[in-house]
Short mmCIF file of C-alpha atoms in Angstrom, two decimals:
data_model
loop_
_atom_site.label_atom_id
_atom_site.label_comp_id
_atom_site.label_asym_id
_atom_site.label_seq_id
_atom_site.Cartn_x
_atom_site.Cartn_y
_atom_site.Cartn_z
CA ALA A 309 -4.80 63.61 -23.94
CA GLY A 310 -4.41 60.14 -25.35
CA GLN A 311 -6.51 57.78 -27.40
CA VAL A 312 -9.41 55.80 -25.99
CA GLY A 313 -11.13 53.75 -28.75
CA SER A 314 -9.87 50.77 -30.55
CA GLY A 315 -8.88 50.21 -34.10
CA PRO A 316 -7.70 52.71 -36.67
CA ASN A 317 -11.07 54.48 -36.78
CA TRP A 318 -13.42 54.66 -33.94
CA ILE A 319 -16.35 56.67 -32.47
CA GLU A 320 -17.74 56.86 -29.00
CA ARG A 321 -20.16 59.14 -27.15
CA SER A 322 -18.46 61.70 -24.93
CA PHE A 323 -19.51 62.00 -21.37
CA PRO A 324 -21.19 65.36 -20.91
CA VAL A 325 -19.75 67.69 -18.38
CA ASP A 326 -22.33 69.37 -16.18
CA VAL A 327 -20.48 72.55 -15.29
CA LEU A 328 -23.54 74.52 -14.11
CA GLY A 329 -24.96 71.76 -11.89
CA THR A 330 -28.11 71.40 -13.95
CA SER A 331 -29.64 68.09 -15.03
CA ASN A 332 -30.37 69.34 -18.54
CA VAL A 333 -26.85 69.55 -19.97
CA ASP A 334 -27.93 69.40 -23.61
CA PRO A 335 -31.39 70.82 -24.32
CA LYS A 336 -30.87 70.69 -28.14
CA LYS A 337 -30.58 66.84 -28.07
CA VAL A 338 -27.11 67.11 -29.54
CA ASP A 339 -24.58 64.69 -28.08
CA ASP A 340 -20.79 65.06 -28.03
CA TYR A 341 -18.65 62.42 -29.69
CA ASN A 342 -14.96 61.42 -29.62
CA LEU A 343 -13.61 60.09 -32.88
CA GLY A 344 -10.28 58.49 -33.75
CA ILE A 345 -9.47 59.09 -37.40
CA CYS A 346 -7.06 57.16 -39.53
CA GLY A 347 -5.59 59.62 -41.99
CA GLN A 348 -5.29 57.06 -44.78
CA SER A 349 -8.89 55.98 -44.48
CA TYR A 350 -10.19 59.53 -44.94
CA GLN A 351 -7.57 60.80 -47.44
CA VAL A 352 -6.44 63.64 -45.26
CA GLY A 353 -3.06 63.85 -47.03
CA PRO A 354 -4.47 64.72 -50.51
CA LEU A 355 -7.17 66.96 -49.03
CA GLY A 356 -4.69 68.81 -46.87
CA ALA A 357 -2.47 69.38 -49.92
CA ARG A 358 -5.36 70.73 -51.97
CA MET A 359 -6.53 72.98 -49.09
CA TYR A 360 -3.09 74.41 -48.46
CA GLU A 361 -2.50 74.95 -52.23
CA ALA A 362 -5.87 76.79 -52.49
CA ILE A 363 -5.02 79.06 -49.56
CA THR A 364 -1.51 79.93 -50.69
CA ARG A 365 -2.58 80.32 -54.38
CA ASN A 366 -5.20 82.88 -53.52
CA VAL A 367 -2.94 84.75 -51.01
CA ASN A 368 0.23 84.61 -53.10
CA SER A 369 -1.54 86.45 -55.93
CA SER A 370 -1.94 89.48 -53.61
CA VAL A 371 1.04 89.14 -51.24
CA GLN A 372 4.52 88.62 -52.59
CA LEU A 373 6.20 87.19 -49.49
CA ALA A 374 4.64 85.24 -46.65
CA THR A 375 6.36 85.33 -43.29
CA PRO A 376 7.06 82.10 -41.42
CA GLU A 377 4.22 83.04 -38.98
CA ILE A 378 1.75 83.52 -41.86
CA THR A 379 2.89 80.28 -43.45
CA LYS A 380 2.41 78.42 -40.13
CA ALA A 381 -1.09 79.89 -39.79
CA TYR A 382 -1.97 78.64 -43.28
CA LYS A 383 -0.73 75.19 -42.41
CA VAL A 384 -2.67 75.09 -39.12
CA TYR A 385 -5.87 76.17 -40.99
CA ALA A 386 -5.31 73.57 -43.70
CA MET A 387 -4.76 70.76 -41.16
CA ASP A 388 -7.79 71.86 -39.11
CA PHE A 389 -10.12 72.19 -42.09
CA THR A 390 -8.95 68.75 -43.44
CA ALA A 391 -9.59 67.14 -40.04
CA LYS A 392 -13.04 68.77 -39.78
CA GLU A 393 -13.98 67.34 -43.19
CA ALA A 394 -12.72 63.81 -42.20
CA VAL A 395 -14.76 63.99 -39.02
CA ARG A 396 -17.84 65.06 -41.00
CA ALA A 397 -17.36 61.99 -43.22
CA ALA A 398 -16.87 59.65 -40.28
CA LEU A 399 -20.00 61.01 -38.55
CA LYS A 400 -22.00 60.58 -41.77
CA GLN A 401 -20.86 56.98 -42.04
CA ASN A 402 -22.25 56.50 -38.57
CA GLY A 403 -25.62 58.13 -39.39
CA LEU A 404 -24.74 61.39 -37.58
CA GLU A 405 -24.31 65.01 -38.61
CA MET A 406 -21.94 67.59 -37.09
CA VAL A 407 -23.90 70.40 -35.48
CA LEU A 408 -21.98 73.60 -35.20
CA THR A 409 -22.94 77.10 -34.40
CA GLU A 410 -21.35 79.88 -36.58
CA GLU A 411 -18.70 80.58 -33.93
CA GLU A 412 -17.81 76.84 -33.67
CA GLU A 413 -17.04 76.68 -37.36
CA ASP A 414 -13.80 78.65 -36.76
CA GLU A 415 -10.43 76.85 -36.64
CA GLY A 416 -9.98 75.04 -33.33
CA MET A 417 -13.50 75.71 -32.04
CA TRP A 418 -15.33 72.66 -33.47
CA ALA A 419 -13.46 69.98 -31.42
CA ASP A 420 -10.64 69.37 -29.06
CA ILE A 421 -7.85 67.77 -31.15
CA ASP A 422 -5.12 65.58 -29.74
CA SER A 423 -3.08 62.44 -30.37
CA ILE A 424 -1.85 63.68 -33.78
CA ARG A 425 0.46 61.28 -35.48
CA LEU A 426 2.13 62.19 -38.78
CA LEU A 427 2.51 59.52 -41.35
CA THR A 428 5.11 58.91 -44.04
CA THR A 429 4.63 56.86 -47.17
CA ASN A 430 7.67 54.73 -47.85
CA GLU A 431 9.08 53.93 -51.29
CA ASP A 432 7.38 50.50 -51.21
CA GLY A 433 3.99 52.15 -50.61
CA SER A 434 3.76 51.17 -46.89
CA VAL A 435 2.91 53.83 -44.37
CA THR A 436 4.74 54.41 -41.03
CA VAL A 437 4.11 56.81 -38.17
CA THR A 438 6.71 59.58 -38.13
CA GLY A 439 7.84 61.34 -34.95
CA PRO A 440 6.15 61.80 -31.57
CA LEU A 441 2.53 62.09 -30.60
CA TYR A 442 1.45 65.79 -30.89
CA ASP A 443 -1.19 67.38 -28.70
CA SER A 444 -2.17 70.18 -31.01
CA TRP A 445 -1.98 71.46 -34.57
CA GLN A 446 0.46 74.15 -33.38
CA ASP A 447 2.83 71.40 -32.16
CA ALA A 448 2.48 69.27 -35.27
CA VAL A 449 2.45 72.01 -37.93
CA ASP A 450 6.19 72.76 -37.70
CA VAL A 451 6.88 69.28 -38.98
CA TRP A 452 3.82 68.57 -41.19
CA LYS A 453 4.23 68.94 -44.92
CA PRO A 454 1.09 69.69 -47.03
CA GLY A 455 -0.01 66.41 -48.48
CA GLN A 456 1.28 64.37 -45.53
CA ALA A 457 -1.41 62.16 -43.97
CA PHE A 458 -1.95 62.09 -40.23
CA HIS A 459 -3.96 60.27 -37.64
CA PHE A 460 -5.76 62.21 -34.91
CA VAL A 461 -8.39 62.21 -32.22
CA ALA A 462 -11.27 64.73 -32.26
CA ARG A 463 -12.99 65.11 -28.87
CA GLN A 464 -16.24 66.81 -27.86
CA VAL A 465 -17.59 66.98 -31.40
CA PRO A 466 -21.31 68.01 -31.38
CA ALA A 467 -23.44 65.74 -33.54
CA LYS A 468 -26.96 64.35 -33.82
#
């Protein structure tokens, strides 16, 4: 875990791992990328709030009371979906497109996420990092509030 790039937003090609001992690691001509995403730049706070609200609005109409476990799952999904959309936007800005199989579209399967930093907007409008560096959504979600921006690193994102 830990960041690699420089600046608030960055992208770099991942080094492919040749686990099978073959020279053709990626026959689809898809490369993996690591990206550092600044939550403010990609508006992850407002998008996360809208995503969480949409999930809970649809579910609350059919379920009266969500357990803490269910609420946590909704928050993890909202953070993951928000991050995926921010990464899609960052790749697009760099002339790339995320390439995922149907299975990789699922929460947690599209990238390895780490270096999550929650942000707090102060009364004067300035933004500060809140709390420690988290290694996963599951670690950060207990503290994250829908609408709160966050920085993160997405690793091994397939794109071309």
